[in-house]
Coordinates of C-alpha atoms and ligand atoms in Angstrom, one line a residue:
M1 CA 0.0 0.2 -0.1
S2 CA 1.2 3.4 -1.1
A3 CA 1.1 6.1 1.8
S4 CA -1.1 7.6 -0.3
E5 CA -3.1 4.8 -0.1
V6 CA -3.1 4.9 3.4
A7 CA -4.1 7.8 3.7
G8 CA -6.8 7.7 1.6
L9 CA -7.6 4.7 3.8
R10 CA -7.7 6.9 7.3
E11 CA -9.8 9.4 5.2
D12 CA -12.5 7.3 5.1
I13 CA -12.7 5.1 7.9
E14 CA -12.9 8.4 9.4
N15 CA -15.7 9.2 8.1
L16 CA -17.0 6.4 8.1
Y17 CA -16.6 7.0 11.9
E18 CA -18.5 10.4 11.4
A19 CA -20.8 8.8 9.6
V20 CA -22.2 6.2 12.2
P21 CA -20.7 7.3 15.2
Q22 CA -22.1 4.3 17.2
L23 CA -19.2 2.9 15.5
K24 CA -16.9 4.1 17.1
N25 CA -17.8 3.0 21.2
V26 CA -18.0 -0.7 19.5
F27 CA -15.6 -1.3 16.7
N28 CA -11.6 -0.5 15.7
I29 CA -12.0 -0.8 12.2
K30 CA -8.7 -1.7 10.7
D31 CA -9.2 -2.1 6.7
K32 CA -11.3 -1.4 3.7
I33 CA -11.4 -4.9 2.0
G34 CA -14.7 -4.4 -0.7
E35 CA -15.2 -1.5 -2.3
G36 CA -17.4 -2.1 -5.0
T37 CA -20.5 0.3 -6.8
F38 CA -23.1 0.4 -4.1
S39 CA -21.1 -0.4 -0.6
S40 CA -17.6 -0.2 1.1
V41 CA -16.5 -3.4 3.3
Y42 CA -14.4 -2.7 6.2
L43 CA -12.8 -5.2 8.4
G44 CA -13.4 -4.1 12.0
T45 CA -12.8 -5.8 15.3
A46 CA -14.6 -5.5 18.8
L47 CA -13.5 -6.4 22.4
L48 CA -15.7 -8.6 23.8
K49 CA -16.2 -9.4 27.5
S50 CA -14.1 -12.1 27.6
G51 CA -11.6 -10.1 26.4
E52 CA -10.9 -11.8 22.8
E53 CA -10.8 -9.9 19.9
E54 CA -13.3 -10.8 17.6
K55 CA -13.4 -9.7 13.8
F56 CA -16.4 -8.2 12.2
A57 CA -17.2 -7.5 8.3
L58 CA -18.6 -4.0 8.1
K59 CA -20.8 -3.2 5.1
H60 CA -21.4 0.7 4.3
L61 CA -24.2 0.8 1.6
I62 CA -23.9 4.1 -0.1
P63 CA -26.3 5.8 1.7
T64 CA -28.5 6.8 -2.2
S65 CA -29.4 3.6 -1.8
H66 CA -33.2 2.9 -1.7
P67 CA -34.8 2.3 1.7
V68 CA -37.0 -0.7 1.0
R69 CA -33.3 -1.9 -1.2
I70 CA -31.7 -1.9 1.7
A71 CA -34.6 -3.3 4.4
A72 CA -34.8 -6.4 1.8
E73 CA -31.3 -7.3 2.0
L74 CA -31.5 -7.1 5.5
Q75 CA -34.6 -9.5 5.9
C76 CA -32.2 -11.9 3.3
L77 CA -29.4 -11.8 6.0
T78 CA -31.9 -12.2 9.3
E79 CA -34.3 -15.2 7.9
A80 CA -31.7 -16.9 5.3
G81 CA -28.7 -16.0 6.8
G82 CA -26.7 -18.0 9.8
Q83 CA -27.1 -21.7 8.2
E84 CA -25.8 -23.2 5.1
N85 CA -23.5 -21.6 4.0
V86 CA -25.7 -18.1 4.2
M87 CA -23.8 -15.4 5.5
G88 CA -25.8 -14.3 8.8
I89 CA -26.1 -11.2 10.3
K90 CA -25.1 -9.7 14.1
Y91 CA -26.3 -6.0 14.0
C92 CA -27.1 -3.2 12.1
L93 CA -26.5 0.9 12.8
R94 CA -27.6 3.6 11.5
K95 CA -27.9 7.3 11.1
N96 CA -29.9 9.1 9.0
D97 CA -29.0 7.9 5.7
H98 CA -25.9 6.2 6.6
V99 CA -26.8 1.6 7.4
V100 CA -24.0 -0.2 7.9
I101 CA -24.6 -3.7 8.0
I102 CA -22.4 -5.9 10.6
M103 CA -21.7 -9.8 9.5
P104 CA -19.4 -12.2 11.3
Y105 CA -16.0 -12.1 9.6
L106 CA -14.9 -14.5 7.1
E107 CA -11.5 -14.3 6.0
H108 CA -11.6 -15.9 2.3
E109 CA -9.8 -16.3 -0.6
S110 CA -9.2 -14.5 -4.4
F111 CA -10.6 -17.0 -6.4
L112 CA -8.2 -15.9 -9.1
D113 CA -5.1 -16.7 -6.8
I114 CA -6.3 -20.2 -6.1
L115 CA -8.2 -21.3 -9.2
N116 CA -5.4 -22.7 -11.1
N117 CA -4.3 -24.6 -7.6
L118 CA -7.2 -26.0 -6.1
T119 CA -7.2 -30.4 -6.2
F120 CA -10.1 -31.4 -8.2
D121 CA -11.4 -32.7 -4.8
E122 CA -11.6 -29.2 -3.7
V123 CA -13.5 -27.8 -6.9
R124 CA -16.2 -31.0 -6.3
D125 CA -16.4 -29.7 -2.5
Y126 CA -16.8 -26.1 -3.8
M127 CA -19.6 -26.9 -5.8
F128 CA -21.7 -28.5 -3.3
N129 CA -21.5 -25.6 -1.2
L130 CA -22.6 -23.0 -3.3
L131 CA -25.2 -25.4 -4.4
K132 CA -26.4 -25.7 -1.0
A133 CA -26.5 -22.3 -0.2
L134 CA -28.6 -21.9 -3.5
R135 CA -30.9 -24.1 -2.3
H136 CA -31.1 -23.0 0.8
I137 CA -32.2 -19.4 -0.7
H138 CA -34.3 -20.7 -3.2
H139 CA -36.3 -22.7 -0.4
F140 CA -36.8 -19.5 0.9
G141 CA -37.8 -17.7 -2.5
I142 CA -35.0 -15.3 -3.0
V143 CA -33.2 -15.1 -6.1
H144 CA -30.0 -14.0 -5.7
R145 CA -28.8 -12.5 -9.1
D146 CA -25.7 -11.8 -8.3
I147 CA -23.5 -15.3 -8.0
K148 CA -20.6 -15.0 -9.1
P149 CA -16.7 -15.8 -7.0
S150 CA -16.7 -12.4 -5.2
N151 CA -20.1 -13.1 -4.1
F152 CA -19.2 -16.6 -2.2
L153 CA -16.9 -16.3 0.0
Y154 CA -14.7 -19.1 0.8
N155 CA -11.8 -20.5 2.9
R156 CA -9.8 -23.1 2.1
R157 CA -8.2 -24.1 5.4
L158 CA -11.3 -24.2 7.5
K159 CA -13.6 -25.3 4.6
E160 CA -16.2 -22.6 5.4
Y161 CA -18.5 -21.1 2.6
A162 CA -20.8 -18.0 2.9
L163 CA -22.7 -16.4 0.5
V164 CA -23.1 -12.8 0.8
D165 CA -24.9 -9.6 -1.2
F166 CA -28.3 -9.8 -1.0
G167 CA -28.2 -6.1 -2.9
L168 CA -29.8 -7.3 -5.9
A169 CA -32.0 -10.2 -4.7
Q170 CA -35.7 -10.9 -5.9
G171 CA -38.5 -12.4 -5.0
T172 CA -40.0 -15.2 -6.5
P173 CA -43.7 -15.1 -6.7
D174 CA -44.3 -17.1 -3.6
T175 CA -41.1 -15.9 -1.7
K176 CA -41.4 -16.0 2.4
I177 CA -38.7 -12.8 2.0
E178 CA -41.4 -10.3 2.6
L179 CA -39.9 -7.0 1.3
L180 CA -38.6 -8.8 -1.6
K181 CA -42.4 -8.6 -3.1
V182 CA -42.2 -4.9 -2.6
V183 CA -38.9 -4.6 -4.3
K184 CA -39.8 -7.2 -7.0
S185 CA -42.8 -5.2 -8.3
E186 CA -40.6 -2.1 -8.0
G187 CA -38.3 -3.9 -10.7
Q188 CA -40.9 -4.9 -12.6
Q189 CA -42.6 -1.8 -12.9
G190 CA -38.9 -0.8 -13.9
S191 CA -37.3 1.4 -15.9
C192 CA -38.8 2.9 -19.2
S193 CA -36.7 5.1 -19.9
L194 CA -36.2 6.2 -23.6
N195 CA -32.2 6.9 -24.2
K196 CA -31.1 6.0 -27.4
A197 CA -27.9 8.2 -26.5
H198 CA -25.9 4.8 -26.2
I199 CA -27.1 3.7 -29.9
T200 CA -25.2 5.2 -32.3
G201 CA -25.3 4.3 -35.7
N202 CA -25.4 0.1 -35.3
R203 CA -22.8 0.4 -32.6
V204 CA -24.2 -0.1 -29.1
S205 CA -22.0 2.1 -26.5
V206 CA -22.1 1.2 -23.1
P207 CA -21.5 4.2 -20.7
H208 CA -19.2 3.4 -17.5
P209 CA -21.5 3.7 -15.0
S210 CA -19.7 5.9 -12.5
S211 CA -16.7 8.3 -12.2
K212 CA -14.4 5.8 -10.6
P213 CA -11.3 4.5 -12.1
L214 CA -12.0 1.2 -13.8
A215 CA -10.3 -1.7 -12.0
P216 CA -8.0 -4.2 -13.6
P217 CA -9.6 -7.5 -15.0
S218 CA -8.7 -9.5 -12.7
A219 CA -9.5 -8.1 -10.0
S220 CA -12.8 -9.5 -8.1
K221 CA -14.9 -6.5 -8.1
V222 CA -16.0 -6.2 -11.3
P223 CA -16.5 -2.0 -11.6
I224 CA -19.9 -3.1 -13.3
S225 CA -23.0 -0.9 -12.5
K226 CA -25.6 -3.2 -11.1
P227 CA -28.9 -2.4 -13.5
G228 CA -30.6 -4.5 -10.8
A229 CA -31.0 -1.7 -8.2
L230 CA -32.3 0.7 -10.8
S231 CA -35.4 1.5 -10.1
Q232 CA -34.1 3.1 -6.9
S233 CA -31.5 4.4 -8.3
Q234 CA -33.9 6.3 -10.6
I235 CA -36.1 7.4 -7.5
K236 CA -33.3 8.9 -6.1
A237 CA -32.3 10.8 -9.5
G238 CA -34.8 12.6 -9.3
K239 CA -34.7 13.9 -6.0
D240 CA -30.7 14.5 -6.1
G241 CA -29.7 13.8 -9.5
K242 CA -26.2 12.2 -8.7
E243 CA -24.6 12.1 -12.0
G244 CA -23.5 8.2 -11.5
F245 CA -27.2 7.5 -11.5
V246 CA -28.4 9.1 -14.7
N247 CA -25.9 7.2 -16.0
L248 CA -26.8 4.0 -14.7
S249 CA -30.3 4.2 -15.9
A250 CA -28.8 5.3 -19.4
Q251 CA -26.5 1.9 -19.4
R252 CA -29.7 0.3 -18.5
S253 CA -31.6 0.8 -22.0
V254 CA -28.9 -0.9 -24.5
F255 CA -31.0 -3.3 -25.7
G256 CA -34.2 -1.3 -27.1
E257 CA -37.3 -3.2 -27.4
R258 CA -37.1 -4.1 -30.5
N259 CA -34.0 -2.2 -32.2
F260 CA -31.8 -5.4 -31.9
N261 CA -29.9 -5.0 -35.3
I262 CA -27.3 -4.4 -32.9
R263 CA -23.9 -5.3 -34.9
I264 CA -21.7 -6.3 -32.6
S265 CA -18.7 -4.3 -34.4
A266 CA -15.7 -6.4 -35.3
P267 CA -13.0 -5.3 -37.7
T268 CA -13.2 -9.0 -39.6
D269 CA -15.5 -10.5 -38.4
I270 CA -19.3 -9.6 -38.0
A271 CA -22.0 -11.3 -35.9
I272 CA -25.4 -9.8 -36.0
M273 CA -27.8 -10.8 -33.5
R274 CA -31.2 -9.5 -32.9
P275 CA -33.4 -11.2 -30.2
I276 CA -36.5 -10.2 -31.2
K277 CA -39.9 -10.0 -29.3
Q278 CA -42.7 -11.9 -30.0
P279 CA -45.5 -9.9 -31.3
R280 CA -47.8 -10.2 -28.7
M281 CA -45.3 -8.5 -26.5
M282 CA -44.4 -5.1 -29.7
M283 CA -46.1 -2.2 -29.3
D284 CA -48.1 0.0 -31.1
V285 CA -46.2 2.2 -33.2
S286 CA -48.2 5.4 -32.0
S287 CA -47.9 4.9 -28.4
R288 CA -44.1 4.1 -28.9
K289 CA -43.7 7.7 -30.4
L290 CA -45.9 9.0 -27.8
A291 CA -43.4 7.8 -24.8
P292 CA -42.0 10.3 -22.9
R293 CA -38.9 11.2 -23.4
K294 CA -37.4 12.0 -20.4
K295 CA -34.2 10.0 -19.2
V296 CA -36.0 9.1 -15.9
V297 CA -39.6 7.9 -15.5
P298 CA -41.6 7.6 -12.1
L299 CA -42.2 4.1 -11.8
K300 CA -45.8 3.2 -11.1
T301 CA -47.0 6.2 -13.8
A302 CA -50.6 5.7 -15.2
S303 CA -48.6 6.4 -19.0
S304 CA -46.7 3.4 -18.3
V305 CA -49.2 1.0 -17.2
A306 CA -50.9 2.5 -20.5
A307 CA -48.1 2.0 -22.1
R308 CA -48.1 -2.2 -20.6
K309 CA -51.7 -2.6 -22.1
S310 CA -51.1 -1.0 -25.3
A311 CA -47.6 -3.4 -25.4
S312 CA -50.3 -6.3 -24.9
T313 CA -52.8 -5.6 -27.4
C314 CA -51.2 -3.9 -30.2
P315 CA -51.7 -5.7 -33.5
S316 CA -49.3 -9.0 -34.1
N317 CA -48.8 -8.2 -37.6
L318 CA -46.8 -5.1 -37.0
T319 CA -43.5 -5.6 -38.8
C320 CA -40.7 -2.9 -39.9
D321 CA -38.5 -2.2 -42.3
C322 CA -35.3 -3.2 -40.7
Y323 CA -35.7 -7.2 -39.9
A324 CA -33.1 -8.8 -40.7
T325 CA -30.4 -6.3 -41.7
D326 CA -27.9 -4.8 -40.1
R327 CA -29.7 -1.4 -39.1
V328 CA -31.9 0.4 -36.6
C329 CA -35.1 1.9 -38.6
S330 CA -36.8 5.2 -37.6
V331 CA -39.7 2.6 -36.2
C332 CA -37.5 0.5 -33.6
L333 CA -35.6 3.5 -32.6
S334 CA -38.3 4.8 -31.1
R335 CA -40.1 1.5 -29.5
R336 CA -39.8 1.6 -25.6
Q337 CA -37.1 -0.6 -24.2
Q338 CA -38.7 -4.0 -22.8
V339 CA -38.7 -3.8 -18.9
A340 CA -36.9 -6.2 -17.2
A341 CA -34.3 -6.8 -14.4
R342 CA -31.2 -7.4 -15.4
A343 CA -28.8 -7.6 -12.4
G344 CA -25.8 -9.1 -12.3
T345 CA -22.6 -9.2 -14.6
P346 CA -22.7 -9.6 -18.2
G347 CA -20.2 -12.8 -17.9
F348 CA -22.4 -14.6 -15.3
R349 CA -26.1 -13.7 -17.0
A350 CA -28.1 -16.6 -18.2
P351 CA -29.4 -16.2 -21.3
E352 CA -32.8 -15.5 -20.4
V353 CA -31.5 -12.5 -18.5
L354 CA -29.5 -11.3 -21.2
T355 CA -32.5 -11.9 -23.5
K356 CA -34.5 -9.4 -21.3
C357 CA -37.1 -12.5 -20.6
P358 CA -39.3 -10.7 -17.9
D359 CA -39.8 -14.4 -16.2
Q360 CA -36.6 -15.0 -14.4
T361 CA -36.6 -17.9 -11.9
T362 CA -34.2 -19.1 -9.2
A363 CA -32.5 -20.8 -12.1
I364 CA -31.0 -17.9 -12.9
D365 CA -28.9 -18.2 -10.1
V366 CA -28.1 -21.8 -11.4
W367 CA -26.5 -20.6 -14.2
S368 CA -24.4 -18.7 -12.8
A369 CA -23.5 -21.2 -11.1
G370 CA -22.4 -22.9 -13.6
I371 CA -20.0 -20.5 -15.0
I372 CA -18.1 -20.5 -11.2
F373 CA -18.1 -24.3 -12.3
L374 CA -16.8 -24.0 -16.0
S375 CA -13.8 -21.3 -14.9
L376 CA -12.8 -24.0 -11.8
L377 CA -13.2 -27.1 -14.6
S378 CA -11.3 -24.4 -17.1
G379 CA -9.2 -22.8 -15.2
R380 CA -10.0 -19.7 -16.6
Y381 CA -11.3 -16.9 -14.9
P382 CA -13.5 -14.7 -15.6
F383 CA -14.6 -17.3 -18.2
F384 CA -17.2 -14.6 -20.4
K385 CA -15.7 -11.4 -20.5
A386 CA -18.1 -9.4 -21.5
S387 CA -18.9 -5.1 -21.5
D388 CA -22.5 -5.6 -22.5
D389 CA -25.4 -8.6 -22.7
L390 CA -24.9 -9.1 -26.7
T391 CA -21.1 -9.9 -26.3
A392 CA -22.0 -11.8 -23.0
L393 CA -24.6 -13.8 -25.4
A394 CA -22.4 -14.3 -28.1
Q395 CA -19.5 -15.8 -26.3
I396 CA -22.2 -18.6 -25.1
M397 CA -23.1 -19.1 -28.1
T398 CA -19.2 -19.7 -28.7
I399 CA -19.1 -23.0 -26.4
L400 CA -22.7 -23.9 -26.3
G401 CA -23.7 -23.5 -30.0
S402 CA -25.7 -20.9 -32.0
R403 CA -28.6 -22.9 -33.1
E404 CA -29.0 -24.2 -29.4
T405 CA -28.9 -20.9 -27.8
I406 CA -31.4 -19.8 -30.6
R407 CA -33.8 -23.0 -30.1
A408 CA -33.6 -22.4 -26.0
A409 CA -34.3 -18.3 -26.8
K410 CA -37.5 -19.4 -28.5
T411 CA -38.9 -21.3 -25.6
F412 CA -38.9 -18.3 -23.6
G413 CA -40.2 -16.2 -26.6
K414 CA -37.5 -14.4 -27.8
S415 CA -36.0 -14.8 -31.4
V416 CA -32.2 -14.3 -32.2
L417 CA -30.3 -13.8 -34.8
C418 CA -26.9 -14.7 -35.8
S419 CA -24.9 -14.0 -38.5
K420 CA -23.0 -17.3 -38.1
E421 CA -23.2 -20.8 -36.8
A422 CA -21.2 -21.3 -33.7
P423 CA -21.2 -25.5 -33.5
A424 CA -21.2 -26.2 -29.4
Q425 CA -18.1 -27.4 -27.8
N426 CA -17.6 -30.7 -25.9
L427 CA -16.6 -29.3 -22.7
R428 CA -14.4 -32.2 -21.7
T429 CA -12.5 -31.0 -24.7
L430 CA -13.2 -27.6 -24.0
C431 CA -12.4 -27.5 -20.3
E432 CA -9.3 -30.0 -20.4
N433 CA -7.7 -27.6 -23.1
L434 CA -8.0 -24.6 -21.5
R435 CA -6.9 -26.2 -17.9
G436 CA -3.8 -28.1 -20.3
T437 CA -4.6 -31.4 -18.6
N438 CA -5.7 -32.7 -21.9
L439 CA -2.7 -35.3 -21.7
S440 CA -4.4 -38.5 -22.6
G441 CA -3.6 -38.1 -26.2
R442 CA -7.5 -37.6 -26.3
K443 CA -7.8 -36.1 -30.1
S444 CA -9.5 -33.3 -30.0
D445 CA -11.4 -32.0 -32.9
P446 CA -10.8 -28.7 -34.0
M447 CA -14.5 -27.4 -34.3
H448 CA -14.2 -28.1 -30.8
R449 CA -11.1 -26.5 -29.6
P450 CA -11.5 -23.0 -27.4
L451 CA -12.2 -19.8 -28.5
N452 CA -10.4 -16.4 -28.5
S453 CA -13.7 -15.4 -26.1
C454 CA -13.6 -17.5 -23.4
G455 CA -9.9 -16.3 -21.7
P456 CA -9.1 -13.7 -20.2
D457 CA -5.7 -13.8 -21.6
L458 CA -7.0 -13.2 -24.9
Q459 CA -9.3 -10.5 -24.2
T460 CA -8.7 -7.0 -25.1
D461 CA -9.1 -4.0 -24.2
N462 CA -10.3 -2.1 -27.2
P463 CA -14.1 -3.3 -27.4
K464 CA -14.3 -3.6 -31.2
K465 CA -12.2 -6.8 -31.0
E466 CA -15.2 -7.7 -28.2
T467 CA -16.9 -9.9 -30.2
F468 CA -16.9 -13.7 -31.1
V469 CA -14.8 -15.4 -33.8
S470 CA -15.0 -16.8 -36.9
P471 CA -14.1 -20.7 -36.7
Q472 CA -10.9 -19.3 -39.0
S473 CA -9.2 -18.0 -36.4
H474 CA -9.3 -21.0 -34.0
E475 CA -6.2 -22.7 -34.9
E476 CA -4.2 -19.1 -34.5
Q477 CA -5.4 -18.8 -31.3
D478 CA -5.0 -22.8 -30.1
Q479 CA -1.0 -21.9 -30.3
K480 CA -1.9 -20.0 -27.4
M481 CA -4.1 -21.7 -25.4
L482 CA -2.8 -24.8 -25.4
P483 CA 0.0 -25.8 -23.0
P484 CA 3.6 -26.5 -24.9
K485 CA 4.4 -29.5 -26.4
N486 CA 6.7 -30.9 -24.2
T487 CA 4.8 -31.1 -21.2
V488 CA 2.9 -33.5 -23.2
T489 CA 5.5 -35.6 -24.0
G490 CA 8.7 -35.7 -21.7
D491 CA 7.6 -33.9 -17.9
F492 CA 4.3 -36.1 -18.4
K493 CA 5.5 -38.5 -15.3
R494 CA 6.3 -35.8 -12.5
M495 CA 3.1 -33.8 -13.8
R496 CA 1.0 -36.9 -13.4
I497 CA 1.6 -36.6 -9.6
D498 CA 0.9 -33.0 -9.4
M499 CA -2.4 -33.4 -11.2
K500 CA -4.3 -33.3 -8.0
G501 CA -7.3 -35.0 -9.7
W502 CA -7.2 -33.3 -12.6
D503 CA -6.1 -36.7 -15.0
L504 CA -9.1 -38.4 -13.5
V505 CA -12.2 -36.2 -13.8
P506 CA -14.9 -38.2 -14.4
D507 CA -18.0 -37.6 -16.9
E508 CA -20.5 -36.8 -14.1
A509 CA -18.8 -33.6 -13.5
Y510 CA -19.1 -32.1 -17.9
H511 CA -22.8 -33.8 -17.2
L512 CA -23.5 -31.8 -14.2
L513 CA -21.8 -28.9 -15.7
G514 CA -24.1 -28.9 -19.0
R515 CA -27.1 -29.5 -16.5
L516 CA -26.0 -26.0 -15.1
L517 CA -25.5 -24.2 -18.0
D518 CA -28.6 -25.7 -19.5
L519 CA -29.9 -22.8 -21.7
N520 CA -33.3 -23.3 -21.3
P521 CA -34.4 -22.4 -17.6
A522 CA -37.3 -24.8 -17.9
T523 CA -35.2 -27.6 -18.1
R524 CA -32.0 -26.6 -16.1
I525 CA -31.4 -28.6 -12.9
T526 CA -32.3 -27.1 -10.1
A527 CA -29.6 -26.5 -6.7
D528 CA -31.9 -29.0 -5.1
E529 CA -31.5 -31.4 -8.0
A530 CA -27.6 -30.9 -8.6
L531 CA -26.8 -31.6 -4.7
V532 CA -28.1 -35.6 -5.3
H533 CA -26.6 -35.1 -8.9
P534 CA -24.1 -38.8 -9.2
F535 CA -21.1 -36.1 -9.6
F536 CA -21.6 -35.8 -6.0
R537 CA -22.3 -39.3 -5.0
A538 CA -19.9 -39.5 -2.4
L539 CA -20.3 -36.4 -0.1
S540 CA -23.4 -36.0 1.7
S541 CA -26.4 -33.3 1.9
Ligands
ADP601 P1 -20.9 -5.3 -2.7 O1 -22.9 -5.2 -2.8 O2 -20.1 -3.8 -2.9 O3 -20.6 -5.9 -3.6 P2 -20.5 -7.4 -1.1 O4 -21.7 -8.0 0.3 O5 -20.4 -8.3 -2.3 O6 -21.0 -6.2 -1.1 O7 -19.2 -7.5 -0.3 C1 -18.3 -7.4 -0.9 C2 -16.8 -8.1 -0.7 O8 -16.3 -7.4 0.9 C3 -17.1 -9.1 -0.9 O9 -16.8 -10.0 -2.5 C4 -16.5 -9.7 0.5 O10 -14.9 -9.7 -0.2 C5 -16.1 -9.1 1.2 N1 -17.1 -9.3 2.4 C6 -18.4 -8.6 2.4 N2 -18.9 -9.8 3.8 C7 -17.4 -10.4 4.0 C8 -18.0 -10.9 5.5 N3 -19.1 -10.9 6.1 N4 -16.6 -11.2 5.6 C9 -15.6 -10.8 5.0 N5 -15.3 -10.5 4.0 C10 -16.7 -10.1 4.0
MG602 MG1 -20.9 -8.6 -3.4
ZN603 ZN1 -36.7 -1.6 -37.6

C-alpha cells in the first residue's frame, strides 16, 4: 500500500466513524476489504467481554440506496442467513441515511489466486457448498441475481463457505421474504426510459457507470454497475440528481425494445444478433412515439401502465423494414425498451437475463453457478468477459452453440438471429484444453477447440475486438491456449504426480456442468436436484 493509499483509507475510515458515530464505541475499523458501486466493506474488530477480539465485516451501504432495497437485503440476511453457507448478520447500525450491516468476518481466498491450484476434490466441495447455499435461499424464494465468486466467500483452510451480498436479490412470486415482494414489484415496473444516446449507428456503447476508476480485469470487484438496483437509483436520481445514477439509467437502456439489429462491431467478422420480441409483446407504433422522452420516468405512473396495456394489445402483424438487416430503422428507434431486470455481471448472466426475458426465476442463479463451475474446470476466470449483454450472449453461443442458443431462446419467447453459426463444443475437451490437462492423447476435434472469447488472457481492451470470432481463427488461438508440446511428452510422469485429481475428472462433472448451463431455464437443473447429482455421490447433503 502506498502512502497515499494509506491516507485515503484513513480518511474513509474517519468519514465512516463520523457518519455513524455509534461504530466508534464498539469497533476498531482496520481495513477496507471490499469496495463496489453500492457499498464499501470494512474489517473491524470488537473487544468482547471475555477480553477476546472478534473480527467483523462492516458493510457500509451507499447513502443513496433505496430504504426498501436496504431493508430487503437485511431481511434476506436475517431470515435466510446464518445457516447452510449463507452469511448471517450480527447487527445493523444506522444514522440518517447511513446504514452499516455488521456480519461475522469470514477470511476468504481470492478466486483468481487459488483457481489453478485447487485440487479436483476441492472443486467438487466448492460446488457442492455453493449449491447448498443456493438450495437454501431458493427455498426461501430468494433469487440472488449476482452469483459470482466474489459473492461466495471461501475459506480454504477452514473449509467454510458463505454466500453474501443480497443487494440485488429479488423474490419469487411465493417468496417468504416479505420485503422482496415490494422490491420485486418495483423491479417489474422498472425502467421505461427511452434513451437512444447510447446507440450510435449500429454500435452499442455502454457508458461507464460511474466516475470511479476501472479496476483491472482480474480484480474481484468488477466495476460493472448493478442495473437491478436501478429502479431505486432512478427514484433517487430525480431527487438528488447524482450523476452516477443518471448514467446507470442510461446504461440500462442499451437494449431497445426491438431495435436489435445491433451489430456487434468487429474489424473482420461481424455477428449480428437480434433477439426479437414476440408479437404479443410488441408495442403499437403510435403509443411508442408518444412515450415520454424523459431520461427518468417515475415508477408506477399511469402512462407506463397504459403503455404496458397497449403493448399487449397491439397488432401482431406489426413489422418494420429493418428486420434481418444491420441497421436500425426509425420505427425501431422509437420503440420503448422492454422492462426486465438485468442484474448482475454480464459474464454470469443467464441467456434469459441477457435477452431480457421478463420471467426470471431461481434458475438464473443456477446458471451463474454453472459459469463458476466452468471457470473451476477450465482454470479460466473470468470465463466470459463481456462489457455488454449481446457480447455475453455471443460468447455463450461459441461454447454452447448458436443453434442451441437460438432454440432455447425460442422457448422463452425470444428470437435471436446470428450471422454465423457456431457449433456447440464438447465441454470436457474445452475445459481440458484450457486447463492444459488434455494429456491423455484424446484427439481434439478442431471445431471443439477453445475460442478466443473464453479466456481472459485473450481479451482486449479494445471494445471493437470484443466479439466472437470466426471459426477460421481458432487455429491461431490454439497456439496460445494449449500447453507447450513438451509438457505432453517429456514431463508427463512428473506432471501426473501433481495432477491433483485433474487427470481423473469423471464424466459426471461435465454432465452436471451441462445441466447447470442448460440454455433453457425450464429444463435447467435446480440446486436441489444438483445436490443429488451422481457427481456428488460421495458427498452427503
Ligand atoms: P457489494 O454489494 O459492494 O458487492 P458485498 O456484500 O458483495 O458488497 O461485499 C463486498 C466484498 O466484501 C466481498 O466480495 C468480500 O470480499 C467482502 N465481504 C463481504 N462480506 C464479508 C464477510 N462477512 N466477511 C468477510 N468479507 C466480506
Ligand atoms: Mg458483491
Ligand atoms: Zn426496424
